[in-house]
PDB file of C-alpha atoms in Angstrom:
ATOM      1  CA  MET K  26      -4.305   1.306   5.446  1.00 46.00           C
ATOM      2  CA  GLU K  27      -3.676   0.321   9.054  1.00 48.00           C
ATOM      3  CA  LYS K  28      -2.971  -3.264   9.978  1.00 49.00           C
ATOM      4  CA  ILE K  29      -5.992  -4.973  11.543  1.00 49.00           C
ATOM      5  CA  ASN K  30      -5.655  -7.972  13.832  1.00 49.00           C
ATOM      6  CA  ARG K  31      -9.273  -9.154  13.925  1.00 51.00           C
ATOM      7  CA  LYS K  32      -9.555 -12.785  12.905  1.00 52.00           C
ATOM      8  CA  GLU K  33     -13.255 -13.252  12.138  1.00 57.00           C
ATOM      9  CA  PHE K  34     -14.518 -11.816   8.895  1.00 52.00           C
ATOM     10  CA  VAL K  35     -16.847 -12.542   6.000  1.00 57.00           C
ATOM     11  CA  LYS K  36     -15.753 -12.369   2.381  1.00 59.00           C
ATOM     12  CA  MET K  37     -17.959  -9.867   0.570  1.00 58.00           C
ATOM     13  CA  GLY K  38     -16.697 -10.384  -2.963  1.00 60.00           C
ATOM     14  CA  GLN K  39     -14.071  -9.267  -5.447  1.00 63.00           C
ATOM     15  CA  VAL K  40     -13.374  -5.964  -7.127  1.00 60.00           C
ATOM     16  CA  THR K  41     -11.228  -5.703 -10.223  1.00 57.00           C
ATOM     17  CA  TYR K  42      -9.897  -2.814 -12.273  1.00 53.00           C
ATOM     18  CA  LYS K  43      -8.077  -3.002 -15.590  1.00 54.00           C
ATOM     19  CA  THR K  44      -5.534  -0.215 -15.257  1.00 52.00           C
ATOM     20  CA  THR K  45      -2.028   0.457 -14.049  1.00 52.00           C
ATOM     21  CA  TRP K  46      -1.256   0.118 -10.345  1.00 52.00           C
ATOM     22  CA  ASN K  47      -1.116   3.458  -8.594  1.00 56.00           C
ATOM     23  CA  GLU K  48      -2.535   5.289  -5.582  1.00 58.00           C
ATOM     24  CA  LYS K  49      -5.759   6.151  -7.444  1.00 67.00           C
ATOM     25  CA  VAL K  50      -6.528   2.487  -8.054  1.00 66.00           C
ATOM     26  CA  PHE K  51      -5.913   1.684  -4.383  1.00 67.00           C
ATOM     27  CA  GLU K  52      -8.373   4.443  -3.405  1.00 73.00           C
ATOM     28  CA  ALA K  53     -10.870   3.183  -5.992  1.00 72.00           C
ATOM     29  CA  LEU K  54     -10.659  -0.355  -4.627  1.00 71.00           C
ATOM     30  CA  LYS K  55     -11.146   0.940  -1.072  1.00 74.00           C
ATOM     31  CA  SER K  56     -14.139   3.100  -2.012  1.00 77.00           C
ATOM     32  CA  GLU K  57     -15.723   0.258  -3.999  1.00 75.00           C
ATOM     33  CA  GLY K  58     -15.294  -1.991  -0.972  1.00 73.00           C
ATOM     34  CA  LYS K  59     -16.989   0.611   1.232  1.00 76.00           C
ATOM     35  CA  ARG K  60     -19.797   0.978  -1.326  1.00 78.00           C
ATOM     36  CA  MET K  61     -20.416  -2.777  -1.085  1.00 74.00           C
ATOM     37  CA  GLY K  62     -20.571  -2.466   2.709  1.00 73.00           C
ATOM     38  CA  GLY K  63     -17.172  -3.971   3.459  1.00 73.00           C
ATOM     39  CA  ASP K  64     -14.776  -2.898   6.197  1.00 71.00           C
ATOM     40  CA  ALA K  65     -11.456  -3.514   4.475  1.00 70.00           C
ATOM     41  CA  ILE K  66      -9.756  -4.882   1.392  1.00 69.00           C
ATOM     42  CA  THR K  67      -7.190  -7.648   1.311  1.00 69.00           C
ATOM     43  CA  LYS K  68      -5.303  -9.818  -1.200  1.00 66.00           C
ATOM     44  CA  LEU K  69      -4.359  -7.013  -3.584  1.00 66.00           C
ATOM     45  CA  LYS K  70      -3.376  -8.500  -6.945  1.00 68.00           C
ATOM     46  CA  LYS K  71      -1.649  -7.353 -10.101  1.00 64.00           C
ATOM     47  CA  ASP K  72      -1.335  -9.670 -13.061  1.00 60.00           C
ATOM     48  CA  HIS K  73       1.894  -8.965 -14.930  1.00 57.00           C
ATOM     49  CA  ILE K  74       1.355 -11.755 -17.463  1.00 56.00           C
ATOM     50  CA  LEU K  75      -2.164 -11.079 -18.720  1.00 51.00           C
ATOM     51  CA  GLY K  76      -2.064  -7.313 -18.372  1.00 50.00           C
ATOM     52  CA  GLU K  77      -2.697  -4.684 -15.755  1.00 55.00           C
ATOM     53  CA  TRP K  78      -5.666  -6.210 -13.925  1.00 52.00           C
ATOM     54  CA  VAL K  79      -5.663  -5.133 -10.307  1.00 62.00           C
ATOM     55  CA  GLY K  80      -7.998  -6.737  -7.826  1.00 69.00           C
ATOM     56  CA  ALA K  81      -8.790  -6.999  -4.159  1.00 73.00           C
ATOM     57  CA  GLU K  82     -10.981  -9.090  -1.935  1.00 74.00           C
ATOM     58  CA  ILE K  83     -13.522  -7.219   0.176  1.00 73.00           C
ATOM     59  CA  ILE K  84     -14.076  -8.372   3.744  1.00 72.00           C
ATOM     60  CA  LYS K  85     -16.517  -7.438   6.483  1.00 74.00           C
ATOM     61  CA  TYR K  86     -15.803  -8.055  10.151  1.00 71.00           C
ATOM     62  CA  LYS K  87     -18.312  -9.995  12.230  1.00 65.00           C
TER      63      LYS K  87
END
């Protein structure tokens, strides 16, 4: 994903997957963000303590 320098955006929501981190999950998070009408995903997370939850925040530019 290319780096974007726009400052103004709206948080659309969260997406979470319980699985191992790999390229497929990244694509799934991106497509889920697009399905919700977002422009990009940010704040990718993996929880090593509680398991393999992977999440991202969906944002939409103003």
